[in-house]
Short mmCIF file of C-alpha atoms in Angstrom, two decimals:
data_model
loop_
_atom_site.label_atom_id
_atom_site.label_comp_id
_atom_site.label_asym_id
_atom_site.label_seq_id
_atom_site.Cartn_x
_atom_site.Cartn_y
_atom_site.Cartn_z
CA UNK A 1 0.00 0.00 0.00
CA UNK A 2 2.86 2.39 0.58
CA UNK A 3 6.58 2.78 0.07
CA UNK A 4 9.10 2.27 2.82
CA UNK A 5 7.96 3.82 6.06
CA UNK A 6 10.58 5.81 7.92
CA UNK A 7 12.57 6.18 4.73
CA UNK A 8 14.47 9.38 4.07
CA UNK A 9 11.82 11.85 2.97
CA UNK A 10 12.62 13.91 -0.07
CA UNK A 11 10.88 16.85 -1.66
CA UNK A 12 9.41 16.60 -5.10
CA UNK A 13 12.35 17.07 -7.43
CA UNK A 14 12.45 20.45 -9.06
CA UNK A 15 9.11 21.52 -7.60
CA UNK A 16 9.42 24.75 -5.69
CA UNK A 17 12.13 23.78 -3.23
CA UNK A 18 10.79 25.34 -0.03
CA UNK A 19 12.54 28.06 1.90
CA UNK A 20 15.16 26.77 4.28
CA UNK A 21 14.52 29.20 7.11
CA UNK A 22 11.82 31.37 8.63
CA UNK A 23 13.64 34.56 7.70
CA UNK A 24 14.00 33.78 3.99
CA UNK A 25 11.83 35.88 1.69
CA UNK A 26 9.01 33.65 0.33
CA UNK A 27 8.42 33.39 -3.41
CA UNK A 28 4.78 34.42 -2.93
CA UNK A 29 3.81 35.91 0.45
CA UNK A 30 0.12 35.18 -0.23
CA UNK A 31 0.89 31.45 -0.08
CA UNK A 32 2.63 31.54 3.31
CA UNK A 33 0.53 31.19 6.47
CA UNK A 34 0.88 30.99 10.22
CA UNK A 35 -0.79 27.89 11.62
CA UNK A 36 -3.45 30.07 13.29
CA UNK A 37 -4.36 31.61 9.95
CA UNK A 38 -5.26 28.33 8.24
CA UNK A 39 -8.68 27.77 9.83
CA UNK A 40 -9.48 31.51 9.56
CA UNK A 41 -8.60 31.42 5.86
CA UNK A 42 -10.84 28.39 5.31
CA UNK A 43 -13.76 30.12 7.06
CA UNK A 44 -13.22 33.15 4.84
CA UNK A 45 -13.18 31.01 1.67
CA UNK A 46 -16.49 29.28 2.43
CA UNK A 47 -18.16 32.07 4.40
CA UNK A 48 -18.39 30.06 7.62
CA UNK A 49 -19.17 31.79 10.89
CA UNK A 50 -17.19 31.36 14.09
CA UNK A 51 -20.48 31.48 15.96
CA UNK A 52 -22.35 28.17 16.06
CA UNK A 53 -25.73 29.95 16.21
CA UNK A 54 -25.05 31.49 12.80
CA UNK A 55 -24.30 28.24 10.99
CA UNK A 56 -27.79 27.83 9.50
CA UNK A 57 -27.69 31.34 8.05
CA UNK A 58 -24.20 30.76 6.64
CA UNK A 59 -25.27 27.55 4.93
CA UNK A 60 -28.30 29.29 3.44
CA UNK A 61 -26.02 31.93 1.94
CA UNK A 62 -23.90 29.23 0.31
CA UNK A 63 -26.91 28.12 -1.75
CA UNK A 64 -26.49 31.33 -3.77
CA UNK A 65 -23.08 30.13 -4.96
CA UNK A 66 -24.53 27.38 -7.15
CA UNK A 67 -24.31 29.63 -10.20
CA UNK A 68 -20.51 29.68 -9.93
CA UNK A 69 -20.24 25.87 -10.26
CA UNK A 70 -18.88 24.65 -13.59
CA UNK A 71 -21.12 22.51 -15.80
CA UNK A 72 -18.07 20.53 -16.92
CA UNK A 73 -14.35 20.41 -16.22
CA UNK A 74 -13.65 21.87 -19.66
CA UNK A 75 -15.17 25.14 -18.52
CA UNK A 76 -12.57 25.59 -15.79
CA UNK A 77 -9.12 27.17 -16.31
CA UNK A 78 -6.22 24.75 -15.85
CA UNK A 79 -3.85 25.26 -12.94
CA UNK A 80 -0.23 24.34 -12.23
CA UNK A 81 1.17 22.58 -9.18
CA UNK A 82 2.79 25.86 -8.20
CA UNK A 83 -0.62 27.54 -8.04
CA UNK A 84 -1.63 25.36 -5.10
CA UNK A 85 1.73 25.31 -3.32
CA UNK A 86 1.60 26.76 0.20
CA UNK A 87 3.77 26.85 3.30
CA UNK A 88 2.42 26.89 6.85
CA UNK A 89 4.57 27.66 9.87
CA UNK A 90 4.08 26.31 13.37
CA UNK A 91 6.61 28.36 15.37
CA UNK A 92 6.84 26.27 18.52
CA UNK A 93 10.36 27.55 19.16
CA UNK A 94 9.96 31.26 18.44
CA UNK A 95 6.42 31.48 19.90
CA UNK A 96 6.43 29.37 23.09
CA UNK A 97 2.78 30.23 23.84
CA UNK A 98 1.80 27.75 21.09
CA UNK A 99 3.50 24.78 22.74
CA UNK A 100 0.91 23.74 25.32
CA UNK A 101 -1.58 22.59 22.69
CA UNK A 102 1.08 20.34 21.15
CA UNK A 103 2.84 19.23 24.33
CA UNK A 104 2.75 15.83 26.05
CA UNK A 105 3.68 15.22 29.67
CA UNK A 106 6.93 13.70 28.39
CA UNK A 107 7.86 17.04 26.73
CA UNK A 108 7.24 15.65 23.25
CA UNK A 109 5.03 16.64 20.32
CA UNK A 110 1.47 15.29 20.09
CA UNK A 111 1.16 13.50 16.77
CA UNK A 112 -2.63 13.69 17.02
CA UNK A 113 -2.38 17.48 16.77
CA UNK A 114 -0.17 17.12 13.69
CA UNK A 115 -2.90 15.00 12.07
CA UNK A 116 -5.38 17.82 12.68
CA UNK A 117 -3.05 20.34 11.06
CA UNK A 118 -2.45 18.11 8.03
CA UNK A 119 -6.18 17.73 7.46
CA UNK A 120 -6.75 21.50 7.48
CA UNK A 121 -3.69 22.05 5.29
CA UNK A 122 -4.91 19.54 2.69
CA UNK A 123 -8.26 21.32 2.36
CA UNK A 124 -6.64 24.76 2.03
CA UNK A 125 -4.26 23.49 -0.67
CA UNK A 126 -7.22 22.29 -2.74
CA UNK A 127 -8.99 25.61 -2.37
CA UNK A 128 -5.85 27.34 -3.63
CA UNK A 129 -5.92 25.06 -6.69
CA UNK A 130 -9.60 25.89 -7.37
CA UNK A 131 -9.45 29.57 -6.50
CA UNK A 132 -11.96 31.81 -8.32
CA UNK A 133 -10.56 35.33 -8.46
CA UNK A 134 -13.90 36.91 -9.36
CA UNK A 135 -15.74 35.46 -6.36
CA UNK A 136 -15.19 36.28 -2.70
CA UNK A 137 -16.28 32.83 -1.57
CA UNK A 138 -15.70 29.45 -3.19
CA UNK A 139 -18.76 27.54 -4.44
CA UNK A 140 -16.96 24.26 -3.69
CA UNK A 141 -17.20 22.24 -0.53
CA UNK A 142 -13.89 20.38 -0.30
CA UNK A 143 -13.65 17.51 2.16
CA UNK A 144 -11.14 14.77 2.98
CA UNK A 145 -12.02 11.46 1.35
CA UNK A 146 -8.97 9.39 2.19
CA UNK A 147 -5.66 9.48 4.01
CA UNK A 148 -3.68 7.33 1.59
CA UNK A 149 -0.48 7.23 3.63
CA UNK A 150 1.63 9.10 6.13
CA UNK A 151 5.23 7.95 6.37
CA UNK A 152 7.46 9.09 9.20
CA UNK A 153 11.03 9.82 8.21
CA UNK A 154 12.56 11.44 11.28
CA UNK A 155 12.58 10.24 14.85
CA UNK A 156 13.16 13.45 16.76
CA UNK A 157 10.39 16.00 17.08
CA UNK A 158 11.12 18.68 19.65
CA UNK A 159 8.38 20.93 21.08
CA UNK A 160 10.97 23.70 21.28
CA UNK A 161 11.84 24.01 17.57
CA UNK A 162 9.84 25.62 14.77
CA UNK A 163 7.91 23.37 12.38
CA UNK A 164 7.02 23.99 8.76
CA UNK A 165 4.45 22.30 6.53
CA UNK A 166 4.38 22.54 2.75
CA UNK A 167 2.21 20.95 0.09
CA UNK A 168 0.52 21.12 -3.30
CA UNK A 169 -1.96 19.30 -5.50
CA UNK A 170 -0.12 16.47 -7.27
CA UNK A 171 -2.93 14.75 -9.19
CA UNK A 172 -6.41 15.75 -10.36
CA UNK A 173 -9.38 13.75 -11.55
CA UNK A 174 -12.77 15.21 -12.47
CA UNK A 175 -14.03 15.77 -8.93
CA UNK A 176 -11.11 14.60 -6.77
CA UNK A 177 -7.55 15.70 -6.04
CA UNK A 178 -4.47 14.09 -4.55
CA UNK A 179 -2.44 16.31 -2.21
CA UNK A 180 1.22 15.80 -1.31
CA UNK A 181 2.31 17.34 1.99
CA UNK A 182 5.61 17.47 3.83
CA UNK A 183 6.53 18.41 7.36
CA UNK A 184 9.90 19.76 8.49
CA UNK A 185 11.48 20.85 11.76
CA UNK A 186 14.14 23.48 12.24
CA UNK A 187 17.57 22.19 13.23
CA UNK A 188 20.19 24.90 13.29
CA UNK A 189 19.54 27.02 10.21
CA UNK A 190 17.88 24.31 8.12
CA UNK A 191 14.55 22.53 8.08
CA UNK A 192 14.92 18.74 8.19
CA UNK A 193 12.23 16.38 6.80
CA UNK A 194 9.89 14.81 9.38
CA UNK A 195 7.09 13.16 7.39
CA UNK A 196 5.49 12.76 3.96
CA UNK A 197 1.71 12.59 3.62
CA UNK A 198 -0.65 11.83 0.75
CA UNK A 199 -4.33 12.77 1.10
CA UNK A 200 -7.20 12.45 -1.37
CA UNK A 201 -9.77 15.24 -1.29
CA UNK A 202 -13.12 15.48 -3.09
CA UNK A 203 -15.05 18.51 -4.28
CA UNK A 204 -18.76 18.82 -3.57
CA UNK A 205 -21.28 21.49 -4.50
CA UNK A 206 -21.88 24.57 -2.37
CA UNK A 207 -24.34 22.71 -0.11
CA UNK A 208 -22.13 19.61 0.13
CA UNK A 209 -24.87 17.47 -1.44
CA UNK A 210 -23.33 16.31 -4.73
CA UNK A 211 -20.02 16.14 -6.64
CA UNK A 212 -18.52 19.20 -8.32
CA UNK A 213 -15.85 19.59 -10.98
CA UNK A 214 -12.34 20.78 -10.13
CA UNK A 215 -9.81 22.69 -12.21
CA UNK A 216 -7.64 20.51 -14.44
CA UNK A 217 -3.89 20.33 -13.86
CA UNK A 218 -1.13 21.44 -16.23
CA UNK A 219 2.21 19.64 -15.94
CA UNK A 220 5.25 21.86 -16.51
CA UNK A 221 8.21 19.51 -16.13
CA UNK A 222 9.20 15.82 -16.28
CA UNK A 223 9.28 15.81 -12.47
CA UNK A 224 5.68 16.99 -12.31
CA UNK A 225 4.69 14.39 -14.91
CA UNK A 226 6.26 11.78 -12.66
CA UNK A 227 4.28 13.03 -9.67
CA UNK A 228 1.06 12.96 -11.68
CA UNK A 229 1.80 9.45 -12.92
CA UNK A 230 2.37 8.35 -9.34
CA UNK A 231 -1.07 9.70 -8.54
CA UNK A 232 -2.53 7.56 -11.32
CA UNK A 233 -0.69 4.53 -9.92
CA UNK A 234 -1.95 5.30 -6.41
CA UNK A 235 -5.52 5.38 -7.72
CA UNK A 236 -5.07 2.03 -9.46
CA UNK A 237 -3.47 0.52 -6.36
CA UNK A 238 -6.39 1.61 -4.20
CA UNK A 239 -8.88 0.08 -6.64
CA UNK A 240 -6.93 -3.19 -6.70
CA UNK A 241 -6.59 -3.29 -2.92
CA UNK A 242 -10.31 -2.69 -2.51
CA UNK A 243 -11.21 -5.41 -5.02
CA UNK A 244 -9.24 -8.00 -3.04
CA UNK A 245 -10.62 -6.91 0.33
CA UNK A 246 -11.40 -9.76 2.71
CA UNK A 247 -14.91 -8.32 2.92
CA UNK A 248 -15.32 -9.26 -0.75
CA UNK A 249 -12.99 -12.18 -1.46
CA UNK A 250 -11.73 -15.23 0.41
CA UNK A 251 -8.16 -15.24 1.74
CA UNK A 252 -5.38 -16.49 -0.51
CA UNK A 253 -4.10 -20.05 -0.20
CA UNK A 254 -1.05 -18.81 1.71
CA UNK A 255 -3.24 -16.81 4.09
CA UNK A 256 -5.53 -19.78 4.70
CA UNK A 257 -2.50 -21.89 5.55
CA UNK A 258 -1.31 -19.21 7.98
CA UNK A 259 -4.62 -19.14 9.82
CA UNK A 260 -4.85 -22.93 9.97
CA UNK A 261 -1.34 -23.23 11.37
CA UNK A 262 -2.15 -20.63 14.01
CA UNK A 263 -5.29 -22.58 14.91
CA UNK A 264 -3.32 -25.82 15.26
CA UNK A 265 -0.76 -24.06 17.47
CA UNK A 266 -3.53 -23.17 19.93
CA UNK A 267 -5.01 -26.66 20.31
CA UNK A 268 -4.48 -28.28 23.69
CA UNK A 269 -2.10 -31.24 23.12
CA UNK A 270 -3.59 -33.00 26.15
CA UNK A 271 -6.97 -33.40 24.47
CA UNK A 272 -8.14 -34.48 21.06
CA UNK A 273 -10.62 -31.67 20.52
CA UNK A 274 -11.03 -28.66 18.28
CA UNK A 275 -12.73 -26.82 21.12
CA UNK A 276 -9.93 -26.97 23.66
CA UNK A 277 -7.73 -23.95 22.97
CA UNK A 278 -4.61 -22.84 24.81
CA UNK A 279 -2.27 -19.94 24.14
CA UNK A 280 1.32 -20.63 23.06
CA UNK A 281 4.11 -19.04 25.07
CA UNK A 282 4.48 -15.26 24.78
CA UNK A 283 1.11 -14.82 23.09
CA UNK A 284 -2.14 -12.93 23.72
CA UNK A 285 -5.65 -13.61 22.49
CA UNK A 286 -6.71 -10.88 20.09
CA UNK A 287 -9.93 -10.32 22.02
CA UNK A 288 -7.88 -9.27 25.06
CA UNK A 289 -6.10 -6.45 23.18
CA UNK A 290 -9.10 -4.12 22.87
CA UNK A 291 -9.65 -0.62 24.18
CA UNK A 292 -12.80 1.48 23.64
CA UNK A 293 -13.80 5.11 24.06
CA UNK A 294 -16.86 7.32 23.72
CA UNK A 295 -16.93 10.99 22.78
CA UNK A 296 -19.80 13.45 22.48
CA UNK A 297 -19.31 15.51 19.32
CA UNK A 298 -19.74 19.09 20.48
CA UNK A 299 -19.99 22.14 18.17
CA UNK A 300 -16.44 23.12 19.20
CA UNK A 301 -15.11 20.26 17.05
CA UNK A 302 -17.07 21.21 13.91
CA UNK A 303 -15.46 21.93 10.55
CA UNK A 304 -16.23 24.80 8.19
CA UNK A 305 -19.29 22.88 6.91
CA UNK A 306 -20.70 22.32 10.41
CA UNK A 307 -19.88 18.66 10.59
CA UNK A 308 -17.28 17.13 12.87
CA UNK A 309 -13.74 18.01 11.79
CA UNK A 310 -11.97 15.03 10.18
CA UNK A 311 -8.73 15.97 11.92
CA UNK A 312 -10.49 15.64 15.28
CA UNK A 313 -11.62 12.12 14.36
CA UNK A 314 -8.08 11.19 13.33
CA UNK A 315 -6.62 12.58 16.54
CA UNK A 316 -9.06 10.70 18.76
CA UNK A 317 -8.51 7.46 16.82
CA UNK A 318 -4.73 7.87 16.90
CA UNK A 319 -4.67 8.55 20.64
CA UNK A 320 -6.78 5.47 21.35
CA UNK A 321 -4.60 3.41 19.00
CA UNK A 322 -1.45 4.66 20.71
CA UNK A 323 -2.88 3.77 24.12
CA UNK A 324 -3.76 0.30 22.81
CA UNK A 325 -0.23 -0.27 21.53
CA UNK A 326 1.24 1.09 24.78
CA UNK A 327 -0.95 -1.15 26.91
CA UNK A 328 -0.20 -4.18 24.74
CA UNK A 329 3.56 -3.73 24.39
CA UNK A 330 4.28 -2.54 27.90
CA UNK A 331 6.33 0.47 26.75
CA UNK A 332 5.82 3.80 25.01
CA UNK A 333 5.45 3.01 21.28
CA UNK A 334 6.18 5.35 18.40
CA UNK A 335 4.24 5.79 15.20
CA UNK A 336 5.80 4.36 12.06
CA UNK A 337 3.06 4.84 9.48
CA UNK A 338 -0.60 5.70 8.96
CA UNK A 339 -2.47 4.50 5.91
CA UNK A 340 -5.77 3.75 4.24
CA UNK A 341 -8.07 5.93 6.35
CA UNK A 342 -11.31 6.11 4.41
CA UNK A 343 -13.89 8.72 5.44
CA UNK A 344 -17.05 6.74 4.64
CA UNK A 345 -19.69 8.96 6.26
CA UNK A 346 -19.67 12.48 7.74
CA UNK A 347 -20.14 12.79 11.50
CA UNK A 348 -22.86 15.20 12.53
CA UNK A 349 -22.53 17.61 15.44
CA UNK A 350 -24.20 16.10 18.50
CA UNK A 351 -23.44 12.51 17.55
CA UNK A 352 -22.05 9.93 19.94
CA UNK A 353 -18.67 8.76 18.64
CA UNK A 354 -17.76 5.18 19.54
CA UNK A 355 -14.15 4.14 18.93
CA UNK A 356 -12.93 0.56 19.26
CA UNK A 357 -9.21 -0.17 19.01
CA UNK A 358 -7.60 -3.58 18.68
CA UNK A 359 -4.18 -5.06 18.05
CA UNK A 360 -4.66 -7.18 14.94
CA UNK A 361 -1.09 -8.19 14.02
CA UNK A 362 2.34 -8.20 15.63
CA UNK A 363 5.83 -9.07 14.50
CA UNK A 364 9.02 -8.48 16.47
CA UNK A 365 8.72 -4.95 17.85
CA UNK A 366 5.89 -3.98 15.50
CA UNK A 367 2.26 -3.54 16.55
CA UNK A 368 -0.45 -3.14 13.90
CA UNK A 369 -3.52 -1.43 15.38
CA UNK A 370 -6.95 -1.10 13.82
CA UNK A 371 -9.40 1.50 15.11
CA UNK A 372 -13.05 1.25 14.13
CA UNK A 373 -15.24 4.35 14.36
CA UNK A 374 -19.03 4.33 14.70
CA UNK A 375 -21.57 7.06 15.37
CA UNK A 376 -25.07 7.10 16.74
CA UNK A 377 -27.39 10.09 17.11
CA UNK A 378 -29.01 10.89 20.42
CA UNK A 379 -32.41 10.13 18.89
CA UNK A 380 -31.47 7.02 16.93
CA UNK A 381 -29.57 4.20 18.62
CA UNK A 382 -28.53 2.64 15.30
CA UNK A 383 -24.74 2.61 14.88
CA UNK A 384 -23.10 3.43 11.54
CA UNK A 385 -19.44 2.95 10.61
CA UNK A 386 -17.76 6.21 9.64
CA UNK A 387 -14.05 5.32 9.52
CA UNK A 388 -11.54 2.52 9.86
CA UNK A 389 -8.03 3.62 10.85
CA UNK A 390 -4.79 1.67 10.40
CA UNK A 391 -1.73 2.56 12.49
CA UNK A 392 1.67 0.88 12.55
CA UNK A 393 3.56 1.33 15.83
CA UNK A 394 6.93 0.15 17.05
CA UNK A 395 7.70 -0.72 20.65
CA UNK A 396 11.02 -0.35 22.42
CA UNK A 397 11.03 -4.09 23.08
CA UNK A 398 9.74 -7.22 21.39
CA UNK A 399 5.99 -7.66 21.84
CA UNK A 400 3.87 -10.81 22.26
CA UNK A 401 2.25 -12.54 19.32
CA UNK A 402 -1.47 -11.99 18.92
CA UNK A 403 -3.72 -14.97 18.15
CA UNK A 404 -7.28 -14.90 16.76
CA UNK A 405 -9.95 -17.19 18.19
CA UNK A 406 -12.80 -16.74 15.73
CA UNK A 407 -13.04 -16.61 11.95
CA UNK A 408 -13.86 -12.89 12.13
CA UNK A 409 -10.74 -12.25 14.20
CA UNK A 410 -8.74 -14.30 11.72
CA UNK A 411 -9.84 -11.94 8.95
CA UNK A 412 -8.80 -8.96 11.09
CA UNK A 413 -5.41 -10.63 11.57
CA UNK A 414 -4.92 -11.13 7.84
CA UNK A 415 -6.04 -7.59 7.08
CA UNK A 416 -3.56 -6.27 9.61
CA UNK A 417 -0.85 -8.46 8.12
CA UNK A 418 -1.58 -7.05 4.66
CA UNK A 419 -1.26 -3.47 5.89
CA UNK A 420 1.95 -4.32 7.74
CA UNK A 421 3.51 -6.06 4.75
CA UNK A 422 2.86 -2.99 2.63
CA UNK A 423 5.90 -1.45 4.29
CA UNK A 424 8.77 -2.31 1.97
CA UNK A 425 11.65 -1.67 4.35
CA UNK A 426 12.38 -2.40 8.02
CA UNK A 427 12.53 0.35 10.59
CA UNK A 428 15.64 0.86 12.71
CA UNK A 429 14.62 1.49 16.30
CA UNK A 430 16.22 4.31 18.26
CA UNK A 431 15.48 4.67 21.92
CA UNK A 432 14.32 8.28 22.11
CA UNK A 433 11.52 8.69 19.63
CA UNK A 434 9.46 11.67 20.58
CA UNK A 435 6.25 11.56 18.56
CA UNK A 436 3.42 10.62 20.93
CA UNK A 437 -0.28 11.33 21.35
#
């Protein structure tokens, strides 16, 4: 599903090499933001109010923007990757008052907060790509459809050094866009790579009720053509991965053999029975690796379209997943990779958010955690799945094996194994990794 996690992150070759310090003059000041300006800019673009009581009026005003929607993609002016390129600064070092929001008790950076920032950044990048100069507000409602992958490539994140994000649209379909984002942290006079992220965003109409066309993309160099081609390959890979999902197709012969061997390893040798199960040494039943949480979705956590902010959902899922890995491994784990987070349904303000986290695969020091998200309204007790999150953690020490008991758990195990195997290179553990919830 993704390239080597924790590999050395590199910027897109030849594509607007970002400034190497906070004092360097930006190429376009209009495309450089302070982290506090991002949400304000998004509210300005869509005409959202900061007052919850005004949200109905604001949404009514957006209905008037329907006339600005294109009837086809051909009617929209093409844009370059440079048009959507932005930089966002999180000056934790030079503005210490920002630190508390991002600080853990261990004096490290909360990765859940970084997920929130990436989600907002991805939306803003897409609005820059689809900017209409003749209109004050955008007629598009742009939302996160998928977190394709987030690969960590640096182990030291200090809450006392400035952070910079950069990103741009790298692929465009008719109504969807792929966004490449990078995160850096200041060390000395240079910004060093921290992570690479790929998000897929979709454009909806002004009332967020149906799809809307986005501006086509012009490629200006062989490097940009390569980026665009990678976006095409990513789309094909996602389609292929979905078509072979264990929810649709039976496991492969190799996977069936794996599950059967695990079943045989849990049979009690003292009895001749399929029902008598015992755990092998240094192993845990999968059902005993669960943690759950419940959140009430208050208006404070709403996005610019008055639904629950996707970054908030990712942060809550990540923090529960981290706690699950910590509880299972017996030490403070660090995040290696995030991938394949599909936003299946929006979460309405006032909903009850149920999160269920479970270790579904382990190997050596690695812990693969799956977090399932459901919502229920206060009036309707029916639960609906909104997201499934996949996190790969690494513990400071070797962790127990996890064994499924039921067929359903066996499918979770195989699914976790597939996500884990998508990493194409091993991770070298260092003792002081400082990215935590």
